[in-house]
Amino acid sequence: MLQLPAIPVAPGLAVGEAMVVRDLREGVERQPIEDQQVDGECLRVQDALEHVASELEQDRDRVKVDLGAEAAEIFAFHLGLLRDPALRGAILNRIRDNLDDAAHATAESILDLSRRFQALNDPIFREKADDLLDLERRLLRRLGALGEDRIQSIDRPVILIAARLTPAQAAGLDTTFVKALVMETGGRTSHVSIMASALGIPVIAGCRGSTRHVKEHSTVVVDGDAGRLLVRPLDDELAQLREMASRRAARIAEALDHAHEPAVTADGVEISIQGNIELAREISGLLEVGGDGVGLFRTEYLYLTASRAPTEEEHLQQYRKALNDLGGRTLTIRTFDLGADKVGLAGPDPEPNPMLGLRSIRYCLRNMQMFRIQLRAILRVAAEGPVRVMFPLIGVHSELRQARMALEDVREELLEEGLPHSRDLPVGMMIEVPSAALMASSFAREVDFFSIGTNDLTQYVLAVDRGNDSVASLYSSAHPAVLRMVKDVASAARHHGIDCSLCGEAASDPCLTMLLLGLGLRTLSLTPSRIPDIRRVVRSVRMADCERVARRVLCLESDRQVIRCLQEELGRAAPDFRAEQGS
Ligand code: PEP
Ligand code: MG
């Protein structure tokens, strides 16, 4: 058995057949065909060539109308190639002579042509080599051989092993068939991981070499608790793993039995445990585990999972559904946090350093029309129940003030239009940029609540990309530098009498719970599936111990020391829980 280490993202154990999706050219790995399949594969190639030619003609005509005849000229090259008997002949010969499948024959023939262009030493032809890539992509899509197409058409139970996925692709996975997800890249808090962890299946990220070492259809095991991928396990190993999985399932069932007990510490301090959701449909799962409301609705997924920008009514529909399903509990709507690794149709143009670029509130303030549509829907739904709005990635006061001004502006608009809307919508901001954390006292005068986003705060404080598995060992929200900021923000909020919650992934980690309570937090918002565990820890500990732990931890100098200390303390405060987690 081969074992590949990975970063655990969503817990659970799954055994199944691997489906391996590498990058764009992945689907073109040769699938040898039989003699009797030759004619069929040749026909598929003819169909793809004709289909892409008509697709290109339509594009050309559209460009001609929009940009003029000269701009439409670029399509002449593509169309010429498609009609060139040499390319067609090369592909068909590969199928007939080598018994290559249609996709492989197409990709290899285009690769040959591209190499020839590049060897010509003529800049014009070298540029044409890029156009060939576009052509290849179109043809392979028609032949159903692109990784992204394969992901969309999964129709049997598999464990998906993917080189990389976008958050929107993760959101679109059908968990009737995808039983677990392994990503070769990414970290614990990359947005694709966060999205994937809402699917309710085991997920691991940063699993280097997985798409190389695992063969399609082979049996693999994903261990989302320990963060590992086991390839071709032996029978007795499988039996052992299955036994572990059933113990785990029993533990979850037991935790669910206690899901509705209040989250009160052993010495009587009440803690609100809310959920982070990406889509309104997650609310029923959140209520099943006893969530006290939604502390973070990542609304950008409305955008990322659609083929166009949502209208005001579509926003309203989603928010209304979430609010109704919550049955009187609070819904905290975060405005679009697009950009960086959350790009879809609305994403900014590629940037050299997107995590420091035009993302989140910065992007919204530059795209006022889109922002105002969302704000209108939020104000309207807030007339129907307990809703709060929260602005992400605020770094300087002017951003907060501009966002608030936009909100006031659309409020006046709604008033003039006579549409029902809220007059006293609580307005909060995320604290996830170090400048905002350091200036928390000043910001606290201008908002009704804070929510600390440790995922981004950690990456910006430690200068470690949250989505880059090469530096994942340096990324830790348990670093004392991050913790000191959390403490200062919580005390600034207390001092100014405003609410402060924490909604980064740190809130989902039972090992950090005592510490976060000891630092002064009374509201945590987290991945719904983790709520039973966190509630259990809360009910086992005493606030006096949590405060002592926080004092002890803040004197340490590394995240490793912090984690060791916290594991020890959790072991003392909740020995049963700790023992089970270790099993
Ligand atoms: C965070 O940064 O901690 C956060 C909750 O926001 P997101 O993970 O969506 O960036
Ligand atoms: Mg964030």
Coordinates of C-alpha atoms and ligand atoms in Angstrom, one line a residue:
M1 CA 0.0 0.0 0.0
L2 CA 1.2 3.5 -0.8
Q3 CA 0.4 6.3 1.6
L4 CA 0.5 9.9 0.5
P5 CA 0.3 12.7 3.1
A6 CA -2.1 15.5 2.7
I7 CA -3.8 18.4 4.5
P8 CA -7.0 17.3 6.2
V9 CA -9.9 19.5 5.1
A10 CA -13.2 17.7 5.8
P11 CA -13.4 14.7 8.1
G12 CA -14.4 11.2 7.4
L13 CA -13.1 8.1 5.8
A14 CA -14.1 6.9 2.3
V15 CA -13.1 3.8 0.3
G16 CA -13.7 3.6 -3.4
E17 CA -12.7 3.7 -7.0
A18 CA -10.4 6.5 -8.1
M19 CA -11.3 8.9 -10.9
V20 CA -8.2 10.9 -11.6
V21 CA -8.5 14.3 -13.3
R22 CA -5.3 16.0 -14.2
D23 CA -5.0 19.4 -15.9
L24 CA -6.4 20.4 -19.3
R25 CA -4.4 17.8 -21.3
E26 CA -5.2 15.1 -18.8
G27 CA -8.1 13.6 -20.6
V28 CA -5.9 13.0 -23.6
E29 CA -3.9 10.2 -22.1
R30 CA -4.0 7.4 -24.7
Q31 CA -6.9 5.0 -24.4
P32 CA -6.1 2.4 -27.0
I33 CA -9.0 1.3 -29.2
E34 CA -10.0 -1.9 -31.0
D35 CA -10.1 -2.3 -34.8
Q36 CA -13.9 -2.2 -34.8
Q37 CA -13.9 1.2 -33.0
V38 CA -11.8 2.9 -35.7
D39 CA -14.7 4.1 -37.8
G40 CA -16.6 5.4 -34.8
E41 CA -13.6 7.4 -33.5
C42 CA -13.0 8.8 -37.0
L43 CA -16.7 10.0 -37.2
R44 CA -16.3 11.6 -33.8
V45 CA -13.3 13.6 -35.1
Q46 CA -15.3 14.7 -38.2
D47 CA -18.1 15.8 -36.0
A48 CA -15.8 17.7 -33.6
L49 CA -14.1 19.5 -36.5
E50 CA -17.4 20.5 -38.0
H51 CA -18.9 21.5 -34.7
V52 CA -15.9 23.7 -33.7
A53 CA -15.9 25.3 -37.2
S54 CA -19.5 26.4 -36.9
E55 CA -18.8 27.6 -33.3
L56 CA -15.9 29.7 -34.6
E57 CA -18.0 31.1 -37.4
Q58 CA -20.6 32.3 -34.9
D59 CA -17.9 33.9 -32.8
R60 CA -16.4 35.5 -35.9
D61 CA -19.8 37.0 -36.9
R62 CA -20.4 38.3 -33.3
V63 CA -16.9 39.9 -33.2
K64 CA -17.5 41.4 -36.6
V65 CA -20.6 43.1 -35.4
D66 CA -19.1 44.2 -32.1
L67 CA -15.5 45.1 -33.1
G68 CA -15.4 45.3 -36.8
A69 CA -14.1 43.2 -39.7
E70 CA -10.5 43.6 -38.9
A71 CA -10.9 42.1 -35.4
A72 CA -12.8 39.2 -36.8
E73 CA -9.8 38.3 -39.0
I74 CA -8.2 36.4 -36.2
F75 CA -10.7 33.6 -36.7
A76 CA -9.5 33.1 -40.3
F77 CA -6.5 31.3 -39.1
H78 CA -8.5 28.9 -36.8
L79 CA -11.0 28.2 -39.5
G80 CA -8.3 27.7 -42.1
L81 CA -6.7 25.1 -39.9
L82 CA -9.9 23.2 -39.2
R83 CA -10.5 22.9 -42.9
D84 CA -6.9 22.0 -43.7
P85 CA -6.9 18.4 -45.0
A86 CA -3.4 18.0 -43.6
L87 CA -4.6 18.4 -40.0
R88 CA -7.7 16.3 -40.5
G89 CA -5.6 13.6 -42.3
A90 CA -3.0 13.5 -39.5
I91 CA -5.6 12.9 -36.9
L92 CA -7.4 10.2 -38.8
N93 CA -4.2 8.5 -39.7
R94 CA -3.3 8.3 -36.0
I95 CA -6.6 6.6 -35.3
R96 CA -6.3 4.2 -38.1
D97 CA -2.5 3.4 -37.9
N98 CA -1.9 3.6 -34.1
L99 CA -5.4 2.7 -32.9
D100 CA -5.4 5.9 -30.9
D101 CA -8.7 7.2 -29.5
A102 CA -10.1 10.4 -31.1
A103 CA -9.1 12.7 -28.2
H104 CA -5.5 11.5 -28.0
A105 CA -5.1 11.5 -31.8
T106 CA -6.4 15.1 -31.9
A107 CA -4.2 16.4 -29.1
E108 CA -1.1 14.7 -30.4
S109 CA -1.6 16.0 -34.0
I110 CA -2.1 19.5 -32.7
L111 CA 1.0 19.2 -30.5
D112 CA 3.0 18.1 -33.6
L113 CA 1.8 21.1 -35.5
S114 CA 2.5 23.5 -32.6
R115 CA 6.1 22.1 -32.4
R116 CA 6.5 22.7 -36.1
F117 CA 5.3 26.3 -35.7
Q118 CA 7.6 27.0 -32.8
A119 CA 10.6 25.6 -34.7
L120 CA 9.9 28.1 -37.6
N121 CA 11.7 30.8 -35.7
D122 CA 9.1 33.3 -36.9
P123 CA 7.4 35.4 -34.2
I124 CA 4.1 35.3 -36.1
F125 CA 4.1 31.5 -36.2
R126 CA 5.1 31.2 -32.6
E127 CA 2.1 33.3 -31.7
K128 CA 0.0 31.0 -33.8
A129 CA 1.1 28.1 -31.5
D130 CA -1.0 29.8 -28.8
D131 CA -4.0 29.9 -31.1
L132 CA -3.6 26.2 -31.6
L133 CA -4.1 25.6 -27.9
D134 CA -7.4 27.4 -28.1
L135 CA -8.4 25.2 -31.0
E136 CA -7.3 22.1 -29.1
R137 CA -9.4 23.1 -26.1
R138 CA -12.5 23.5 -28.2
L139 CA -12.0 20.2 -30.0
L140 CA -11.3 18.3 -26.8
R141 CA -14.4 19.8 -25.2
R142 CA -16.5 18.5 -28.1
L143 CA -14.9 15.1 -27.7
G144 CA -15.7 15.2 -24.0
A145 CA -12.1 14.8 -23.1
L146 CA -11.4 17.9 -20.9
G147 CA -11.0 17.4 -17.2
E148 CA -13.7 19.9 -16.4
D149 CA -16.2 18.1 -18.6
R150 CA -15.4 14.8 -17.0
I151 CA -16.1 16.3 -13.6
Q152 CA -19.5 17.6 -14.7
S153 CA -20.6 14.2 -16.0
I154 CA -19.6 11.9 -13.2
D155 CA -22.3 9.2 -13.1
R156 CA -20.9 6.4 -10.9
P157 CA -19.6 6.4 -7.3
V158 CA -16.0 7.6 -7.3
I159 CA -13.3 9.2 -5.2
L160 CA -12.3 12.2 -7.2
I161 CA -8.6 13.0 -7.4
A162 CA -8.1 16.3 -9.1
A163 CA -5.0 18.4 -9.8
R164 CA -6.9 21.5 -9.1
L165 CA -10.5 22.7 -8.9
T166 CA -12.1 26.1 -8.7
P167 CA -14.5 26.9 -5.8
A168 CA -17.3 26.9 -8.3
Q169 CA -16.4 23.4 -9.6
A170 CA -16.3 22.1 -6.0
A171 CA -19.7 23.6 -5.3
G172 CA -21.1 21.9 -8.4
L173 CA -19.9 18.3 -7.4
D174 CA -22.7 15.8 -7.2
T175 CA -22.2 14.0 -3.9
T176 CA -24.5 11.2 -4.9
F177 CA -21.5 10.0 -6.9
V178 CA -18.4 11.8 -5.6
K179 CA -17.8 10.1 -2.3
A180 CA -14.6 11.9 -1.3
L181 CA -12.3 14.6 -2.8
V182 CA -8.6 14.7 -3.1
M183 CA -6.9 17.8 -4.4
E184 CA -3.3 17.8 -5.4
T185 CA -2.9 21.5 -4.5
G186 CA -4.4 24.0 -2.0
G187 CA -4.4 24.3 1.7
R188 CA -6.8 23.9 4.6
T189 CA -8.3 27.4 4.3
S190 CA -8.1 27.9 0.5
H191 CA -11.5 28.9 -0.7
V192 CA -11.9 25.7 -2.8
S193 CA -11.3 23.7 0.4
I194 CA -13.8 25.7 2.4
M195 CA -16.4 25.2 -0.4
A196 CA -15.6 21.5 -0.6
S197 CA -15.8 21.0 3.2
A198 CA -19.5 22.1 2.9
L199 CA -20.2 19.1 0.7
G200 CA -20.3 16.7 3.7
I201 CA -17.8 14.3 2.2
P202 CA -14.2 13.6 3.3
V203 CA -11.8 16.1 1.6
I204 CA -8.0 16.4 1.6
A205 CA -5.9 19.0 -0.1
G206 CA -2.2 19.5 -0.9
C207 CA -1.9 15.8 -1.7
R208 CA 1.3 16.0 -3.8
G209 CA 1.8 13.4 -6.4
S210 CA -1.7 12.0 -6.1
T211 CA -2.7 12.4 -9.8
R212 CA 0.6 10.8 -10.8
H213 CA 0.7 7.8 -8.4
V214 CA -3.0 6.8 -8.5
K215 CA -4.3 4.9 -11.5
E216 CA -7.8 5.5 -12.8
H217 CA -10.2 2.8 -11.3
S218 CA -7.8 1.7 -8.6
T219 CA -9.0 1.4 -5.1
V220 CA -8.1 4.2 -2.8
V221 CA -8.9 5.3 0.8
V222 CA -9.3 9.0 1.8
D223 CA -8.7 9.7 5.4
G224 CA -10.1 13.2 6.0
D225 CA -9.3 13.2 9.7
A226 CA -5.6 12.3 9.5
G227 CA -5.1 13.9 6.1
R228 CA -3.8 11.0 4.0
L229 CA -4.5 9.1 0.8
L230 CA -4.0 5.3 0.8
V231 CA -3.5 3.7 -2.6
R232 CA -4.2 0.0 -3.2
P233 CA -4.7 -1.0 0.5
L234 CA -4.4 -4.7 1.4
D235 CA -7.5 -6.5 2.6
D236 CA -6.6 -6.5 6.3
E237 CA -5.7 -2.8 6.1
L238 CA -9.1 -2.1 4.5
A239 CA -10.9 -4.1 7.2
Q240 CA -9.1 -2.0 9.9
L241 CA -10.0 1.2 8.1
R242 CA -13.6 0.2 7.8
E243 CA -13.7 -0.5 11.5
M244 CA -12.3 3.0 12.2
A245 CA -15.0 4.5 9.9
S246 CA -17.8 2.7 11.7
R247 CA -16.5 3.9 15.1
R248 CA -16.4 7.4 13.8
A249 CA -20.0 7.1 12.5
A250 CA -21.1 5.9 15.9
R251 CA -19.4 8.9 17.5
I252 CA -21.1 11.3 15.1
A253 CA -24.5 9.7 15.7
E254 CA -23.9 10.1 19.5
A255 CA -22.9 13.8 19.0
L256 CA -26.0 14.4 17.0
D257 CA -28.1 13.1 19.8
H258 CA -26.8 16.0 21.9
A259 CA -26.9 18.5 19.2
H260 CA -29.6 20.6 20.8
E261 CA -28.2 20.9 24.2
P262 CA -27.1 24.5 24.8
A263 CA -23.5 25.4 24.4
V264 CA -22.8 26.5 28.0
T265 CA -19.5 26.0 29.7
A266 CA -19.3 23.9 32.9
D267 CA -19.3 27.1 34.9
G268 CA -22.4 28.6 33.2
V269 CA -21.1 30.9 30.5
E270 CA -23.3 30.8 27.4
I271 CA -21.6 30.6 24.0
S272 CA -23.3 31.1 20.7
I273 CA -22.3 28.6 18.0
Q274 CA -23.3 29.7 14.6
G275 CA -22.7 28.3 11.1
N276 CA -20.7 29.4 8.1
I277 CA -22.6 28.7 4.9
E278 CA -21.9 29.1 1.2
L279 CA -25.4 28.4 -0.2
A280 CA -28.8 28.8 1.3
R281 CA -29.5 25.1 1.0
E282 CA -27.0 24.4 3.8
I283 CA -29.3 25.8 6.5
S284 CA -31.2 22.5 7.1
G285 CA -27.9 20.7 7.8
L286 CA -26.9 23.6 10.1
L287 CA -30.1 23.3 12.1
E288 CA -29.8 19.5 12.4
V289 CA -26.5 20.0 14.3
G290 CA -28.1 22.7 16.4
G291 CA -26.5 25.9 14.9
D292 CA -27.7 29.1 16.6
G293 CA -27.9 31.1 13.4
V294 CA -25.6 32.0 10.5
G295 CA -22.5 34.0 11.4
L296 CA -21.2 34.0 7.9
F297 CA -23.1 33.6 4.6
R298 CA -20.4 33.6 1.9
T299 CA -22.7 35.1 -0.8
E300 CA -20.1 35.2 -3.5
Y301 CA -21.1 31.5 -4.2
L302 CA -24.3 32.8 -5.7
Y303 CA -22.1 34.4 -8.2
L304 CA -19.5 31.7 -8.6
T305 CA -22.0 28.9 -9.2
A306 CA -24.1 30.8 -11.7
S307 CA -23.5 31.5 -15.4
R308 CA -24.3 35.2 -15.0
A309 CA -24.5 37.8 -12.3
P310 CA -27.6 37.3 -10.0
T311 CA -30.4 39.8 -10.3
E312 CA -31.8 41.7 -7.3
E313 CA -34.7 39.2 -7.2
E314 CA -32.4 36.2 -7.3
H315 CA -30.4 37.6 -4.4
L316 CA -33.6 38.3 -2.5
Q317 CA -34.9 34.8 -3.2
Q318 CA -31.8 33.2 -1.7
Y319 CA -31.6 35.4 1.3
R320 CA -35.3 35.0 1.9
K321 CA -35.0 31.2 1.8
A322 CA -32.1 31.3 4.2
L323 CA -33.9 33.6 6.6
N324 CA -37.2 31.6 6.5
D325 CA -35.3 28.3 7.0
L326 CA -33.5 29.8 10.0
G327 CA -36.9 30.2 11.7
G328 CA -36.1 33.4 13.6
R329 CA -32.4 32.9 14.1
T330 CA -30.0 35.6 12.9
L331 CA -28.7 35.6 9.3
T332 CA -25.4 37.4 8.8
I333 CA -24.9 38.2 5.1
R334 CA -21.4 39.0 4.0
T335 CA -21.3 41.1 0.9
F336 CA -19.4 39.6 -2.1
D337 CA -15.9 38.5 -1.4
L338 CA -14.9 38.0 -5.0
G339 CA -11.4 38.0 -6.4
A340 CA -8.1 36.3 -5.5
D341 CA -8.9 32.6 -5.7
K342 CA -12.6 33.3 -5.8
V343 CA -13.0 34.2 -9.4
G344 CA -15.7 33.4 -11.8
L345 CA -17.4 35.4 -14.5
A346 CA -17.1 38.4 -12.2
G347 CA -13.5 38.1 -11.4
P348 CA -11.1 40.9 -12.1
D349 CA -8.5 40.5 -14.9
P350 CA -5.5 38.3 -13.9
E351 CA -3.3 40.2 -11.4
P352 CA 0.3 39.6 -10.5
N353 CA -0.5 39.3 -6.8
P354 CA -4.2 38.7 -6.5
M355 CA -4.3 38.1 -2.7
L356 CA -3.1 41.7 -2.3
G357 CA -5.1 43.0 -5.3
L358 CA -8.5 44.0 -6.4
R359 CA -10.4 41.5 -4.2
S360 CA -13.4 41.6 -1.9
I361 CA -14.7 45.0 -0.8
R362 CA -12.1 46.7 -3.1
Y363 CA -13.7 44.9 -6.0
C364 CA -17.2 45.8 -5.0
L365 CA -16.4 49.4 -4.5
R366 CA -15.1 49.5 -8.1
N367 CA -18.2 47.7 -9.4
M368 CA -20.8 49.8 -7.7
Q369 CA -23.6 48.6 -9.9
M370 CA -23.2 45.0 -8.9
F371 CA -22.6 46.0 -5.2
R372 CA -25.8 48.2 -5.1
I373 CA -27.9 45.3 -6.4
Q374 CA -26.7 43.1 -3.6
L375 CA -27.2 45.9 -1.0
R376 CA -30.8 46.5 -2.1
A377 CA -31.6 42.8 -1.7
I378 CA -30.0 42.7 1.7
L379 CA -32.0 45.8 2.9
R380 CA -35.2 44.4 1.5
V381 CA -34.8 40.9 3.2
A382 CA -33.8 42.6 6.4
A383 CA -37.4 44.0 6.6
E384 CA -38.5 40.4 7.0
G385 CA -36.4 39.2 10.0
P386 CA -33.2 39.3 11.9
V387 CA -30.5 40.0 9.3
R388 CA -27.1 41.7 9.6
V389 CA -24.8 42.8 6.9
M390 CA -21.0 42.5 7.0
F391 CA -18.3 43.9 4.8
P392 CA -15.2 41.8 4.1
L393 CA -11.6 42.7 3.9
I394 CA -11.9 46.2 5.3
G395 CA -8.4 47.6 5.6
V396 CA -8.9 51.3 5.9
H397 CA -11.6 53.6 7.2
S398 CA -12.4 55.0 3.8
E399 CA -13.5 51.6 2.5
L400 CA -15.9 51.1 5.4
R401 CA -17.3 54.6 4.9
Q402 CA -17.8 54.2 1.2
A403 CA -19.5 50.9 1.7
R404 CA -21.8 52.5 4.3
M405 CA -22.5 55.4 2.0
A406 CA -23.5 53.0 -0.8
L407 CA -25.8 51.3 1.7
E408 CA -27.4 54.6 2.7
D409 CA -27.8 55.6 -0.9
V410 CA -29.7 52.4 -1.8
R411 CA -31.8 52.8 1.3
E412 CA -33.0 56.2 0.1
E413 CA -33.6 54.7 -3.4
L414 CA -35.8 52.0 -1.8
L415 CA -37.6 54.5 0.2
E416 CA -38.4 56.6 -2.9
E417 CA -39.5 53.5 -4.7
G418 CA -41.8 52.6 -1.8
L419 CA -40.3 49.1 -1.4
P420 CA -40.2 47.6 2.2
H421 CA -36.7 47.6 3.6
S422 CA -34.9 47.7 7.0
R423 CA -34.2 51.1 8.6
D424 CA -31.9 49.7 11.3
L425 CA -29.9 46.9 9.7
P426 CA -26.9 46.1 11.9
V427 CA -23.7 46.8 10.0
G428 CA -20.5 44.9 10.8
M429 CA -17.1 44.4 9.3
M430 CA -14.7 41.5 9.1
I431 CA -11.4 41.9 10.8
E432 CA -9.1 40.0 8.5
V433 CA -6.5 42.6 7.5
P434 CA -3.8 43.4 10.0
S435 CA -4.4 47.2 9.7
A436 CA -8.0 46.7 10.7
A437 CA -7.0 44.5 13.6
L438 CA -4.5 47.1 14.8
M439 CA -7.0 49.9 14.5
A440 CA -9.9 47.9 15.9
S441 CA -10.7 50.4 18.6
S442 CA -11.2 53.1 16.0
F443 CA -13.3 50.9 13.7
A444 CA -15.4 49.8 16.7
R445 CA -16.9 53.3 16.8
E446 CA -18.2 52.9 13.3
V447 CA -19.8 49.5 13.2
D448 CA -22.3 47.4 15.2
F449 CA -20.2 44.2 15.2
F450 CA -16.9 42.6 14.3
S451 CA -16.3 39.2 12.9
I452 CA -12.7 38.0 12.9
G453 CA -11.6 36.2 9.8
T454 CA -8.6 34.2 10.9
N455 CA -8.2 32.6 7.5
D456 CA -7.1 35.8 5.8
L457 CA -5.8 37.4 9.0
T458 CA -3.3 34.5 9.3
Q459 CA -2.1 34.8 5.7
Y460 CA -1.6 38.5 6.0
V461 CA 0.0 38.5 9.4
L462 CA 2.4 35.7 8.6
A463 CA 2.8 36.5 4.9
V464 CA 1.9 33.0 4.0
D465 CA -0.5 32.3 1.1
R466 CA -3.4 30.4 2.6
G467 CA -3.9 28.4 -0.6
N468 CA -0.3 27.4 -1.3
D469 CA 0.5 23.9 -0.1
S470 CA 4.2 24.5 -0.5
V471 CA 4.1 26.9 2.4
A472 CA 1.3 25.2 4.3
S473 CA 3.6 24.2 7.2
L474 CA 4.1 27.9 7.9
Y475 CA 0.4 28.7 7.9
S476 CA -1.1 28.5 11.3
S477 CA -3.8 30.4 13.0
A478 CA -2.3 29.2 16.3
H479 CA 0.7 31.4 15.8
P480 CA 1.0 33.8 18.8
A481 CA 1.2 36.8 16.5
V482 CA -2.3 36.0 15.2
L483 CA -3.6 35.2 18.6
R484 CA -2.5 38.5 20.1
M485 CA -4.4 40.3 17.4
V486 CA -7.5 38.2 18.1
K487 CA -7.2 39.1 21.8
D488 CA -6.8 42.8 21.1
V489 CA -9.8 42.9 18.7
A490 CA -12.0 41.0 21.1
S491 CA -11.1 43.4 23.9
A492 CA -11.6 46.5 21.7
A493 CA -15.1 45.2 20.8
R494 CA -15.8 44.6 24.5
H495 CA -14.6 48.0 25.4
H496 CA -16.9 49.7 22.9
G497 CA -19.8 47.4 23.7
I498 CA -20.1 45.8 20.3
D499 CA -20.5 42.1 19.4
C500 CA -17.4 40.2 18.2
S501 CA -17.5 36.8 16.7
L502 CA -14.8 34.7 15.0
C503 CA -15.7 33.0 11.7
G504 CA -12.3 31.8 10.4
E505 CA -11.6 28.0 10.3
A506 CA -9.9 28.4 13.7
A507 CA -13.4 28.3 15.1
S508 CA -13.8 24.8 13.8
D509 CA -10.8 23.4 15.5
P510 CA -11.6 21.8 18.9
C511 CA -8.0 22.2 20.0
L512 CA -8.4 26.0 19.8
T513 CA -11.8 26.3 21.5
M514 CA -10.6 26.8 25.1
L515 CA -8.1 29.4 23.9
L516 CA -10.7 31.4 21.8
L517 CA -13.1 31.5 24.8
G518 CA -10.2 32.5 27.0
L519 CA -9.3 35.3 24.6
G520 CA -12.8 36.7 25.2
L521 CA -14.9 35.4 22.3
R522 CA -18.5 34.4 23.1
T523 CA -19.7 33.8 19.5
L524 CA -18.0 31.3 17.1
S525 CA -19.2 30.7 13.6
L526 CA -18.0 27.6 11.9
T527 CA -18.4 24.8 9.4
P528 CA -21.7 23.2 10.4
S529 CA -20.3 19.6 10.5
R530 CA -17.9 20.7 13.2
I531 CA -20.5 22.2 15.5
P532 CA -21.2 19.0 17.6
D533 CA -17.5 18.7 18.5
I534 CA -17.1 22.3 19.4
R535 CA -20.3 22.3 21.5
R536 CA -19.0 19.2 23.3
V537 CA -15.7 21.0 24.2
V538 CA -17.6 24.1 25.3
R539 CA -19.8 22.0 27.6
S540 CA -16.7 20.3 29.1
V541 CA -14.6 23.3 30.0
R542 CA -14.6 26.0 32.7
M543 CA -14.2 29.7 31.7
A544 CA -11.6 30.2 34.5
D545 CA -9.5 27.4 32.9
C546 CA -9.9 28.9 29.4
E547 CA -8.7 32.3 30.6
R548 CA -5.7 30.7 32.4
V549 CA -4.9 28.8 29.1
A550 CA -5.1 32.0 27.1
R551 CA -2.6 33.7 29.5
R552 CA -0.3 30.7 29.3
V553 CA -0.4 30.5 25.5
L554 CA 0.2 34.2 24.8
C555 CA 3.6 33.9 26.4
L556 CA 4.7 31.2 24.0
E557 CA 6.6 31.9 20.8
S558 CA 5.6 29.4 18.2
D559 CA 2.4 27.8 16.9
R560 CA 3.9 24.4 17.7
Q561 CA 4.3 25.3 21.4
V562 CA 0.8 26.7 21.4
I563 CA -0.7 23.5 19.9
R564 CA 1.2 21.3 22.3
C565 CA 0.0 23.3 25.2
L566 CA -3.6 23.4 24.0
Q567 CA -3.7 19.6 23.4
E568 CA -2.4 19.0 26.9
E569 CA -5.1 21.4 28.4
L570 CA -7.9 19.9 26.3
G571 CA -6.8 16.4 27.4
R572 CA -7.1 17.6 31.0
A573 CA -10.4 19.5 30.6
A574 CA -12.2 17.0 28.3
P575 CA -10.3 13.7 28.5
D576 CA -13.0 11.6 26.8
F577 CA -13.2 13.9 23.9
R578 CA -9.4 14.1 23.5
A579 CA -9.1 10.3 23.6
E580 CA -11.7 9.9 20.9
Q581 CA -10.1 12.5 18.7
G582 CA -6.8 10.7 19.0
S583 CA -8.3 7.3 18.0
Ligands
PEP1 C1 -11.6 34.4 6.8 O1 -10.8 35.0 6.0 O2 -11.3 34.0 7.9 C2 -13.0 34.2 6.4 C3 -13.9 33.7 7.2 O3 -13.4 34.6 5.1 P1 -13.0 33.7 3.8 O4 -12.5 32.3 4.3 O5 -14.3 33.5 3.1 O6 -12.0 34.5 3.1
MG2 MG -11.6 36.2 4.3

